[in-house]
XYZ file of C-alpha atoms in Angstrom:
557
model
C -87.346 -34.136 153.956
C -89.434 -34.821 150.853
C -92.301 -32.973 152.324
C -89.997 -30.077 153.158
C -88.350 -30.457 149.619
C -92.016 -29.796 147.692
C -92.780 -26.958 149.935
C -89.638 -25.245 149.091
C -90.243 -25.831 145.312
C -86.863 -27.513 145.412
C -86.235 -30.551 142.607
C -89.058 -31.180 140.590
C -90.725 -27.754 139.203
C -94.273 -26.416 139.765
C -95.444 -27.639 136.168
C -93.628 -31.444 136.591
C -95.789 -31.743 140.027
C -98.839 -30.964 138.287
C -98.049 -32.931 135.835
C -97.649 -35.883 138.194
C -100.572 -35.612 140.090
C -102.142 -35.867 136.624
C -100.509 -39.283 135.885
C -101.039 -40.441 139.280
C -104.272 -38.985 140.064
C -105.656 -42.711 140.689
C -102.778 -44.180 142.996
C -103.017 -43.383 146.749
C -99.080 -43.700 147.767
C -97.757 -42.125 150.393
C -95.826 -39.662 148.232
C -99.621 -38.204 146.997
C -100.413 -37.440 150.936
C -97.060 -35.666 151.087
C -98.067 -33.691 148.175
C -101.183 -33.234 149.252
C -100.187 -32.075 152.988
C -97.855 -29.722 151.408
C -100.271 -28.358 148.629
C -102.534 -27.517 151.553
C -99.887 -25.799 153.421
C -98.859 -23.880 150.893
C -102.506 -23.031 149.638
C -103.325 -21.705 153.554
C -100.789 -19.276 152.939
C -102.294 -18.722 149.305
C -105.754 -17.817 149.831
C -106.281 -14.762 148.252
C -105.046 -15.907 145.041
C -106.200 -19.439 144.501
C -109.311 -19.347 146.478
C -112.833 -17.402 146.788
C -113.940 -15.606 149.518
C -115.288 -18.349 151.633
C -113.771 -20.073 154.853
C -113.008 -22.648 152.128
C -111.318 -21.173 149.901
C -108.372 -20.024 151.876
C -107.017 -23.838 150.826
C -106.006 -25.139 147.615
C -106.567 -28.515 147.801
C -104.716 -31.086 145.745
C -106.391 -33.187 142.622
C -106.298 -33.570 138.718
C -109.272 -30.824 139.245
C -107.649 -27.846 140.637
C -105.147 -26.442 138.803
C -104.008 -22.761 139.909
C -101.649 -21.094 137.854
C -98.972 -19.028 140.092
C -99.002 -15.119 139.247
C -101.814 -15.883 136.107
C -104.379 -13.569 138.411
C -106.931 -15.859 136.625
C -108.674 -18.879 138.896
C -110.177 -21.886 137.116
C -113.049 -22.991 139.114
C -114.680 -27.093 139.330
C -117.078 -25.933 136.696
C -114.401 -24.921 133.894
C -115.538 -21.370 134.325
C -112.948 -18.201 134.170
C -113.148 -16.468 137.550
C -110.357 -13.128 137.517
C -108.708 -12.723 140.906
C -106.705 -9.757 142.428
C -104.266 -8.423 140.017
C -102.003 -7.660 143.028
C -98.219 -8.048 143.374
C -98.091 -12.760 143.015
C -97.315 -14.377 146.220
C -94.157 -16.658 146.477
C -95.579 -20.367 146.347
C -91.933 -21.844 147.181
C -89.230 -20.417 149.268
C -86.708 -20.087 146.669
C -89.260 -17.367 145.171
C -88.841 -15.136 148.565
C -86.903 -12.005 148.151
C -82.923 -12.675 149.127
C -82.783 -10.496 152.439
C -85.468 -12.910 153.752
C -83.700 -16.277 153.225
C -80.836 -14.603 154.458
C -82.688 -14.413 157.743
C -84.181 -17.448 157.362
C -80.832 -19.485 157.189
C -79.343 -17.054 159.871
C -81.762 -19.375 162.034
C -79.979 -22.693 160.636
C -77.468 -24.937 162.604
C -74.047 -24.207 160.662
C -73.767 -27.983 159.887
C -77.043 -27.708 157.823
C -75.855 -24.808 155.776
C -73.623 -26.880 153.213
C -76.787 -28.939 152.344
C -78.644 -25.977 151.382
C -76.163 -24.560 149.257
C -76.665 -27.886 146.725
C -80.133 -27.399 146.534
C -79.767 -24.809 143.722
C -77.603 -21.566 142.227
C -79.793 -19.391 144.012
C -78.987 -20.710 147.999
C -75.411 -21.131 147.498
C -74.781 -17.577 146.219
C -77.042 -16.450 149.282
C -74.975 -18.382 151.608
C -71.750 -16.612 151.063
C -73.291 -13.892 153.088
C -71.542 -12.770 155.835
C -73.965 -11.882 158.036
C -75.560 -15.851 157.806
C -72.070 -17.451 158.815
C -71.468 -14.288 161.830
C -74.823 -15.624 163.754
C -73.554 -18.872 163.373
C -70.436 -17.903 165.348
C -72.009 -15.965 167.853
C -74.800 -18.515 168.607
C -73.162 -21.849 168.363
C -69.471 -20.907 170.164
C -70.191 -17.735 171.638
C -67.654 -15.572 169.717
C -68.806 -11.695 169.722
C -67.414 -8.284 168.609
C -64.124 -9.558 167.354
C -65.515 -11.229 164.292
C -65.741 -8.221 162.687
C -61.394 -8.129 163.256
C -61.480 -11.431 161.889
C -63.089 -10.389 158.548
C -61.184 -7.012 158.357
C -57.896 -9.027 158.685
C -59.222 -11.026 155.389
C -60.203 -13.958 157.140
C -64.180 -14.394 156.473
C -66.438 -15.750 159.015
C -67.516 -18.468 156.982
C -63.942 -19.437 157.028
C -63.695 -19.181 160.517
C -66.762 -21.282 161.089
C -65.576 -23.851 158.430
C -61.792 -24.453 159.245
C -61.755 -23.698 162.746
C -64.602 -23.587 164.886
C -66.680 -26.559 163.080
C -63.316 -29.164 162.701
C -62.386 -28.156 166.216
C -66.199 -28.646 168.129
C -64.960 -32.099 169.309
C -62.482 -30.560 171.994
C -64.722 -27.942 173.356
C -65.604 -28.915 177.149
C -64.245 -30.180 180.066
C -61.201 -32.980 180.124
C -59.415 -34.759 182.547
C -55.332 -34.935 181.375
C -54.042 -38.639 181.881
C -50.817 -37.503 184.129
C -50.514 -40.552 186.120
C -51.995 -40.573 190.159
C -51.646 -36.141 189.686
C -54.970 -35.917 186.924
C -55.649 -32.461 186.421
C -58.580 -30.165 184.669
C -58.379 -28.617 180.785
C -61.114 -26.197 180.115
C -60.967 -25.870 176.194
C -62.896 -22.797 175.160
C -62.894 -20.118 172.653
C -61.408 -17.475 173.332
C -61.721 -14.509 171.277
C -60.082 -15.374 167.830
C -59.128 -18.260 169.349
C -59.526 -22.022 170.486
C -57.559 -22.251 174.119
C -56.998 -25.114 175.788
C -56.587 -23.394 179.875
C -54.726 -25.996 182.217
C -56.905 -24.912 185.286
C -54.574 -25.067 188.794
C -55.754 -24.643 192.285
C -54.693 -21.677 194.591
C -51.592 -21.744 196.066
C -52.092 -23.944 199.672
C -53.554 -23.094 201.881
C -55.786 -20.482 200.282
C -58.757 -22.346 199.293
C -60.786 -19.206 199.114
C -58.815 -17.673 196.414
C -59.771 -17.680 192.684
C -58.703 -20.801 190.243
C -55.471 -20.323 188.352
C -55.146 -20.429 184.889
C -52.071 -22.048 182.007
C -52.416 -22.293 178.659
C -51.506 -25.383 176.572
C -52.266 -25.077 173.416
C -54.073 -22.908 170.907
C -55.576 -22.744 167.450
C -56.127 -20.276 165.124
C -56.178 -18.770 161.620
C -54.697 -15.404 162.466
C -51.516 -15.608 160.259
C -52.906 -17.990 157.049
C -56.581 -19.178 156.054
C -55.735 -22.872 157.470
C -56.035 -23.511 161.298
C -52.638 -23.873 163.106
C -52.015 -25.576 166.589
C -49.411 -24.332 168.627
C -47.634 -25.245 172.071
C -48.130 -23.049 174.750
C -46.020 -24.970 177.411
C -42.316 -23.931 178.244
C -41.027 -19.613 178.544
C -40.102 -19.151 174.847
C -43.874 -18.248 173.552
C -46.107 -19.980 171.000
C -43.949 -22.852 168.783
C -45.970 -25.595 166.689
C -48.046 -28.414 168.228
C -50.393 -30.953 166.831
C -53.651 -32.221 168.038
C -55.225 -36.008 167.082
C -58.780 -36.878 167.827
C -58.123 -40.732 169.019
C -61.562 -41.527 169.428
C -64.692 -40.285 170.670
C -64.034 -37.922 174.093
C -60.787 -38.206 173.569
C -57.681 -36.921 172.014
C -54.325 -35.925 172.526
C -51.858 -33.027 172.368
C -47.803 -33.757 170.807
C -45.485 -30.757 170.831
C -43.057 -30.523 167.903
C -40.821 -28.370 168.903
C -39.868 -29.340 172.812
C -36.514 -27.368 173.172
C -38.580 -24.590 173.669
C -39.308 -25.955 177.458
C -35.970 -25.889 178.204
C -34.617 -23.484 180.028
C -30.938 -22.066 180.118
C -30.301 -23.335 184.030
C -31.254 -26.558 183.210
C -33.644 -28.604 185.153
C -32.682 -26.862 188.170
C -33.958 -23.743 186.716
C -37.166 -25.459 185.578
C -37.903 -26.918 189.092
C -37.289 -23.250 190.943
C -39.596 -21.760 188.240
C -42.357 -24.382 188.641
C -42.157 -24.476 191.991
C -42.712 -20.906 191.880
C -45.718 -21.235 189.431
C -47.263 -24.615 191.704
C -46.627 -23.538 195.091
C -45.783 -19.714 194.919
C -42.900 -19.997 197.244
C -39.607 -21.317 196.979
C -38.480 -24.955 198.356
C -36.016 -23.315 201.264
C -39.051 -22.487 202.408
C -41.003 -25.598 202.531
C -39.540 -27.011 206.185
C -41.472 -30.199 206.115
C -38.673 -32.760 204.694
C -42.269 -35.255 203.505
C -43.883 -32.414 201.257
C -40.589 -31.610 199.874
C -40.423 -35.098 198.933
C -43.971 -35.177 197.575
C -43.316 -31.473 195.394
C -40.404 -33.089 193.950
C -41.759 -36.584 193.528
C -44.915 -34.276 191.264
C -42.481 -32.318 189.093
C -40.073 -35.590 188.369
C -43.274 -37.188 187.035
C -45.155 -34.656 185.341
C -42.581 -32.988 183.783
C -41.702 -35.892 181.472
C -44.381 -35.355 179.418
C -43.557 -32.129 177.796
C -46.943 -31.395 176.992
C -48.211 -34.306 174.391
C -51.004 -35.847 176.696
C -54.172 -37.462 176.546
C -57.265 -35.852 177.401
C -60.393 -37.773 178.267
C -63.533 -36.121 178.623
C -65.611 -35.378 181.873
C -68.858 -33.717 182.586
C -70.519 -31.383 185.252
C -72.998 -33.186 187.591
C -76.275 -32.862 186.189
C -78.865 -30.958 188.996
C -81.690 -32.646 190.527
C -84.577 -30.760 192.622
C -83.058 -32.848 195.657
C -79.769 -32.060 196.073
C -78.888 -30.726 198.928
C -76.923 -27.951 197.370
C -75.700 -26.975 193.968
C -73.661 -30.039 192.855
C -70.334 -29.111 190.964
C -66.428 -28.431 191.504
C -64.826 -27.724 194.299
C -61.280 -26.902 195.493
C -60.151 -28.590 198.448
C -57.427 -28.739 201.513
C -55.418 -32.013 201.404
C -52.431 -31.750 204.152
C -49.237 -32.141 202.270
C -50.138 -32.596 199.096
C -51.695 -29.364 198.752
C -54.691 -28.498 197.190
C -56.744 -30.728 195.270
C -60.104 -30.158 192.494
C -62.883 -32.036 193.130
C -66.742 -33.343 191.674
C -69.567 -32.872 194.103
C -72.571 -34.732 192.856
C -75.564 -36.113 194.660
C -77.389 -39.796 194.017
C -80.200 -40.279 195.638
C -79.429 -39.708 199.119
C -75.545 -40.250 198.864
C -73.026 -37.448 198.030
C -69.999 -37.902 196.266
C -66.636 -36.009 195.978
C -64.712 -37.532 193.223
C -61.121 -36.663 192.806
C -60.303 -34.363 189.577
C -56.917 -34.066 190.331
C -55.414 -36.226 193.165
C -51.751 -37.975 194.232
C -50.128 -40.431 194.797
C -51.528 -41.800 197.840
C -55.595 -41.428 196.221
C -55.055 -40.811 192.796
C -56.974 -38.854 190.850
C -60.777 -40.220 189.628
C -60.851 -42.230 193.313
C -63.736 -41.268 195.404
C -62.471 -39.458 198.350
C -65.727 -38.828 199.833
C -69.360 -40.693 200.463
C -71.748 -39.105 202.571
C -74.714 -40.442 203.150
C -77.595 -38.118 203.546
C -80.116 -39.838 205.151
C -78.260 -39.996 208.869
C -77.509 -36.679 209.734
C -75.695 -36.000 212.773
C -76.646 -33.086 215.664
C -73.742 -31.088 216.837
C -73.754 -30.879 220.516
C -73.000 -27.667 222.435
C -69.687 -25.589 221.612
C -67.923 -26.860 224.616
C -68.550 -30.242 223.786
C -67.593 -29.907 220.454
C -63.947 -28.800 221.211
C -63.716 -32.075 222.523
C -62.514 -34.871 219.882
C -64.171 -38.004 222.572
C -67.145 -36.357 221.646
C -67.244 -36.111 218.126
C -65.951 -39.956 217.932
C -68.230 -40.888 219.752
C -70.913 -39.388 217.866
C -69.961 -40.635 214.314
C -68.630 -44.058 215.571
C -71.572 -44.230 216.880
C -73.890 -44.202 213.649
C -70.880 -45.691 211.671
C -71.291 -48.943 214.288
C -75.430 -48.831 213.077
C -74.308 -48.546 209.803
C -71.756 -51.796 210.161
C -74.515 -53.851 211.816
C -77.084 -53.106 209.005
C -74.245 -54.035 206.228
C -74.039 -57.254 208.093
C -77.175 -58.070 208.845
C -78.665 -57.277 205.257
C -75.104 -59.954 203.843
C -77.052 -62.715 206.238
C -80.545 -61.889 204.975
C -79.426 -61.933 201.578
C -77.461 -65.382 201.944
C -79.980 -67.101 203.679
C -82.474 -66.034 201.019
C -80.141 -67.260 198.116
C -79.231 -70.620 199.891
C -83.251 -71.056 200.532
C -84.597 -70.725 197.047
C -81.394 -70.870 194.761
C -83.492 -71.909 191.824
C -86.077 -69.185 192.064
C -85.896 -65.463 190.915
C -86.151 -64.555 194.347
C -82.350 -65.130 194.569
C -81.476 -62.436 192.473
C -83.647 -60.016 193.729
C -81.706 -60.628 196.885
C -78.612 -60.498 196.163
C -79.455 -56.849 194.516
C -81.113 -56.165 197.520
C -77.969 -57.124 199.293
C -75.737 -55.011 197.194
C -77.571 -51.492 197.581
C -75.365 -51.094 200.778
C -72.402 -50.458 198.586
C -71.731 -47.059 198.497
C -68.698 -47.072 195.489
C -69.292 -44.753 192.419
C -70.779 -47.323 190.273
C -73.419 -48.405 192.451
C -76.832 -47.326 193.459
C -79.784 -45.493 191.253
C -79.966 -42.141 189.492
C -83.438 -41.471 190.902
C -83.756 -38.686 193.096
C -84.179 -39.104 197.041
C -86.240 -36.986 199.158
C -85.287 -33.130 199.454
C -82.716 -33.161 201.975
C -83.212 -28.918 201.975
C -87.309 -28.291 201.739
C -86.694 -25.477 204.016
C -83.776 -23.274 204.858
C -82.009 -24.359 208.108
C -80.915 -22.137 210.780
C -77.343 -21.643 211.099
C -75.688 -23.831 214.576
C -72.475 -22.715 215.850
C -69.390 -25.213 214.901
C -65.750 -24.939 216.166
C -63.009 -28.187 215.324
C -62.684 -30.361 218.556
C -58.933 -29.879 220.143
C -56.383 -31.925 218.306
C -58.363 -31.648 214.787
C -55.100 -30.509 211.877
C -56.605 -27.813 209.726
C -54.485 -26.308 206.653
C -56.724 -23.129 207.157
C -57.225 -21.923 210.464
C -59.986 -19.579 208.868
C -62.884 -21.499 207.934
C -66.772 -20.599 208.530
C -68.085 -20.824 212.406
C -71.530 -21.665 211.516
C -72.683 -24.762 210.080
C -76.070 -25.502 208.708
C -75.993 -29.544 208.680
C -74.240 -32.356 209.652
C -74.090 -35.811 207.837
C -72.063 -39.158 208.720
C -69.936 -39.791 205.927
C -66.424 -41.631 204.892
C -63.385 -40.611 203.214
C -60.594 -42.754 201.469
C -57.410 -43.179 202.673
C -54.499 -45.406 201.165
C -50.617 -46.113 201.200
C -48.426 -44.962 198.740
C -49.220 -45.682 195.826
C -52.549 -46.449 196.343
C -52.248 -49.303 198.007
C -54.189 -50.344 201.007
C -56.799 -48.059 200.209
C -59.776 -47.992 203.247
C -62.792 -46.217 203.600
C -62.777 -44.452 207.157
C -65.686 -42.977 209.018
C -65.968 -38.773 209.662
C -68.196 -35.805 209.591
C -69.170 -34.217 206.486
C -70.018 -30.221 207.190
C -72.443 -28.051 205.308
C -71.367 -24.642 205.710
C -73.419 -22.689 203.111
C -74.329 -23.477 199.103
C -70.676 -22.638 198.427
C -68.564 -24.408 201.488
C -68.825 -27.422 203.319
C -66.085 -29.722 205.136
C -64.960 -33.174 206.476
C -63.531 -34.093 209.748
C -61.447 -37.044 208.903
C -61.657 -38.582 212.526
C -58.436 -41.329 212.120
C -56.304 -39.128 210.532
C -57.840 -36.338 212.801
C -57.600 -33.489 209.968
C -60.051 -31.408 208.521
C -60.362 -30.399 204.971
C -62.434 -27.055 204.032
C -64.093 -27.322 200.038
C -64.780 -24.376 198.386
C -66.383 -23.864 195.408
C -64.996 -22.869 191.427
C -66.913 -20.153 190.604
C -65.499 -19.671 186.486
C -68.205 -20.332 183.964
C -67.267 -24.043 182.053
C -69.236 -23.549 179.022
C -69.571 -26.860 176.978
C -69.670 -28.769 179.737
C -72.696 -30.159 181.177
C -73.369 -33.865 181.237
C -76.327 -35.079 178.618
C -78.155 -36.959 181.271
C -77.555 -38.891 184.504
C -76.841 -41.770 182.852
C -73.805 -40.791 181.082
C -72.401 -38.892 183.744
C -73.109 -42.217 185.993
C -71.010 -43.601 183.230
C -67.824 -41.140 183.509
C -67.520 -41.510 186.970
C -67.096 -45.431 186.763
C -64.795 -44.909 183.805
C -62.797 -42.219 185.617
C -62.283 -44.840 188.482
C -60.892 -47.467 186.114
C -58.273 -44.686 184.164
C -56.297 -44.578 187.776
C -56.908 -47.756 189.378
């Protein structure tokens, strides 16, 4: 910063630095090298008025001995001598000397939270700064706002305004979040939207359309439309926009409160607020649900999450970073749970594991479990189509590697205790018992690094058909498959309890579809993926999204 400071001739002025390196011509600190480094810099640039014409010239160097007057057109040489120069236009030395629509483009190319620094440098930056067209590229480049600035500033509301009491105070909640509604979860997408900063609920298609496009609610939003100070209002409820609040509680997290929560009610009372979230959740009415167990479940999920009334807490959550391994493009997927309709969840790869992680769940896996593991490095060959329509056959093929996979678990739990018990004092101990523990297959365990490519090569396309007996919410789902792998899925009580890890087929249809064949509860679910663009949203590094998914584990356990 000091370096920069000298080079744009802020602080001290041109004739105070000369006048130090006069009184400190004899002292080798390190703030004479900066001085130096930036002299020379600036003298590159400088050539043709403090140098000759000689490949050495073109740099001013720094000393008691060389002193070039800016704009004189006169050049004092090392033997005192006069030596007149070009008598052209002077070239700026600093950048406070460069002609305003040039340091207009020059902090165009600033991050906005760098701006209110350099408007205390001097007079000359902060009136340059309350150019429009500076604080517009900020808008545009950092949040992705576009042609309806130019509304914003014709309805007296500057963009600098916009960027300082909106956009700026508000960067926090931009991103992906996780809403903490119990075993139900959910997924808030907070964006900005035009003039605005929305906070979209995002809701599955109605059952059993997996295929069809996410759905979207808004919560809240925040704007300056109406005054030059950014208001938060409620979304939820029928009566329109009515005033909210929003508190950051700590870092990735805040929370929502709605001040004004009559306006949810409805004139029918609850029973008009169940018929028109039913409507909304399902997209039919509950005379025609027949099963008596999901009508328990549907009204079990609006007793619960209705109580809130919108004023939640919203952690955040990332998207899977991509490694050159996966097998396909990790991210989210919407997927076919029997009665409890359709769930959201997280593909991501580790090594040669894939995980599903619930984004929204209920109350039998709540949401943040891991509902499936696959492992990728014992992929299974389909037989023949008549031989798949047979359920013996499947069993027996995926029982088969989950046996192998049982023995090795136990086998590795022997080596690993007769190791510790033989040299409990020596490091080898520890090394076995880590050894021992890569079996585990939970979200917390195993290493970010990348396994071998599971997809060097594209792979032909194999018939598939579900075996006889197999419970499908969608009867139309993809007749080709490209792989196989032996996987499990959890499964648990109400409530969560009794939760077990049961063996099944995990089914790679193409980049954007894949399946599991739960074989115990003999039902298949079909994954699809959510196509929207979730700016914001991408996880920093493998580590910290290694991180989330343990957390999200412990917010519904």
């Amino acid at each position: 910063m000091a370096v920069c400071a000298r080079l744009c001739g802020v602080g001290q002025s041109r004739r105070c630095r000369r006048r130090q390196r006069h009184n400190q011509q004899d002292q080798g600190s390190d703030s004479d090298m900066d001085e130096e480094e930036g002299e020379r810099i600036v003298g590159k640039r400088q050539g043709d008025v403090c140098g000759g014409g000689g490949p050495e010239s073109g740099v001013a160097t720094a000393g008691p001995s060389d002193a070039c007057e800016y704009g004189s057109g006169h050049h004092v040489n090392r033997g005192g001598s006069l030596n007149r120069t070009s008598t052209g236009p002077p070239h700026p030395q600093t950048l406070a000397e460069l002609p305003p629509e040039l340091l207009v483009e020059i902090f165009s190319l600033l991050p906005g939270t760098a701006l209110p620094n350099v408007a205390l440098i001097c007079k000359k930056f902060r009136q340059i700064l309350s150019t429009e067209t500076i604080w517009r590229r900020r808008c545009i480049e950092e949040f992705g706002m576009k042609e309806d600035l130019r509304k914003m500033e014709v309805g007296n509301v500057s963009s600098r305004e916009l960027y300082v009491k909106l956009l700026h105070p508000y960067r926090h909640i931009l991103g992906l979040w996780q809403p903490d509604i119990g075993p139900y979860g959910g997924l808030l997408n907070v964006v900005v939207d035009g003039l605005f900063i929305i906070g979209w609920m995002y809701l599955p298609p109605h059952d059993p359309r997996v295929e069809d496009p996410m759905r979207r609610r808004p919560l809240f939003r925040i704007h300056m439309w109406e005054t030059k100070k950014a208001s938060v209002e409620c979304m939820y409820g029928h009566k329109g926009p009515h005033k909210g609040d929003i508190q950051t509680v700590k870092k990735d997290e805040f929370s929502t409160k709605c001040n004004q929560t009559d306006h949810h009610r409805m004139p029918g009372g609850r029973q008009e607020e169940f018929r028109t979230w039913l409507e909304e959740e399902w997209g039919r009415t509950l005379e025609e649900i027949f099963h008596e167990h999901m009508q328990e479940l549907i009204l079990m999920k609006f007793i619960y999450t209705s109580q809130y009334d919108n004023c939640l807490t919203y952690r955040r959550i990332y998207l899977p970073p991509t490694l050159p391994s996966d097998l396909l493009q990790p991210g989210l997927f919407k997927g076919t749970y029997g009665s409890h309709g359709l769930e959201i969840v997280m593909l991501s790869f580790h090594g040669m594991s894939a995980r599903a992680t619930k984004l929204t769940g209920d109350p039998n896996v709540p949401a943040g479990q891991l509902t499936l593991d696959v492992d990728l490095s014992r992929p299974v060959v389909l037989p023949d189509l008549e031989h798949q329509r047979k359920i013996e056959e499947l069993s027996r093929l995926v029982l088969g590697v989950h046996e192998e996979v049982q023995r090795e678990v136990e086998q590795r739990a022997k080596d690993s205790s007769a190791t510790v018990n033989g040299a409990a004092e020596g490091a080898c101990g520890g090394a076995s018992r880590a050894e021992g523990m890569d079996i585990d297959h939970g979200a917390c365990s195993d290493s970010c690094e990348p396994g071998p490519s599971s997809s060097s090569s594209p792979p032909e396309a194999q018939p598939f058909v579900l075996p006889l007996g197999v419970m499908a919410r969608n009867e139309v789902y993809p007749r080709t498959c490209r792989k196989c792998f032996y996987g499990t899925g959890l499964i648990a009580g109400h409530g969560f309890t009794s939760p077990e890890r049961t063996p099944g087929l995990f089914v790679l249809f193409d980049e954007d579809r894949f399946g599991f064949i739960w074989l115990e509860l003999k039902s298949f679910s079909l994954y699809s993926r959510l196509t929207d663009h979730l700016a914001h949203a991408h996880a920093p590094n493998m580590e910290r999204f290694e991180a989330m998914l343990c957390n999200m584990q412990s917010w519904t356990s």
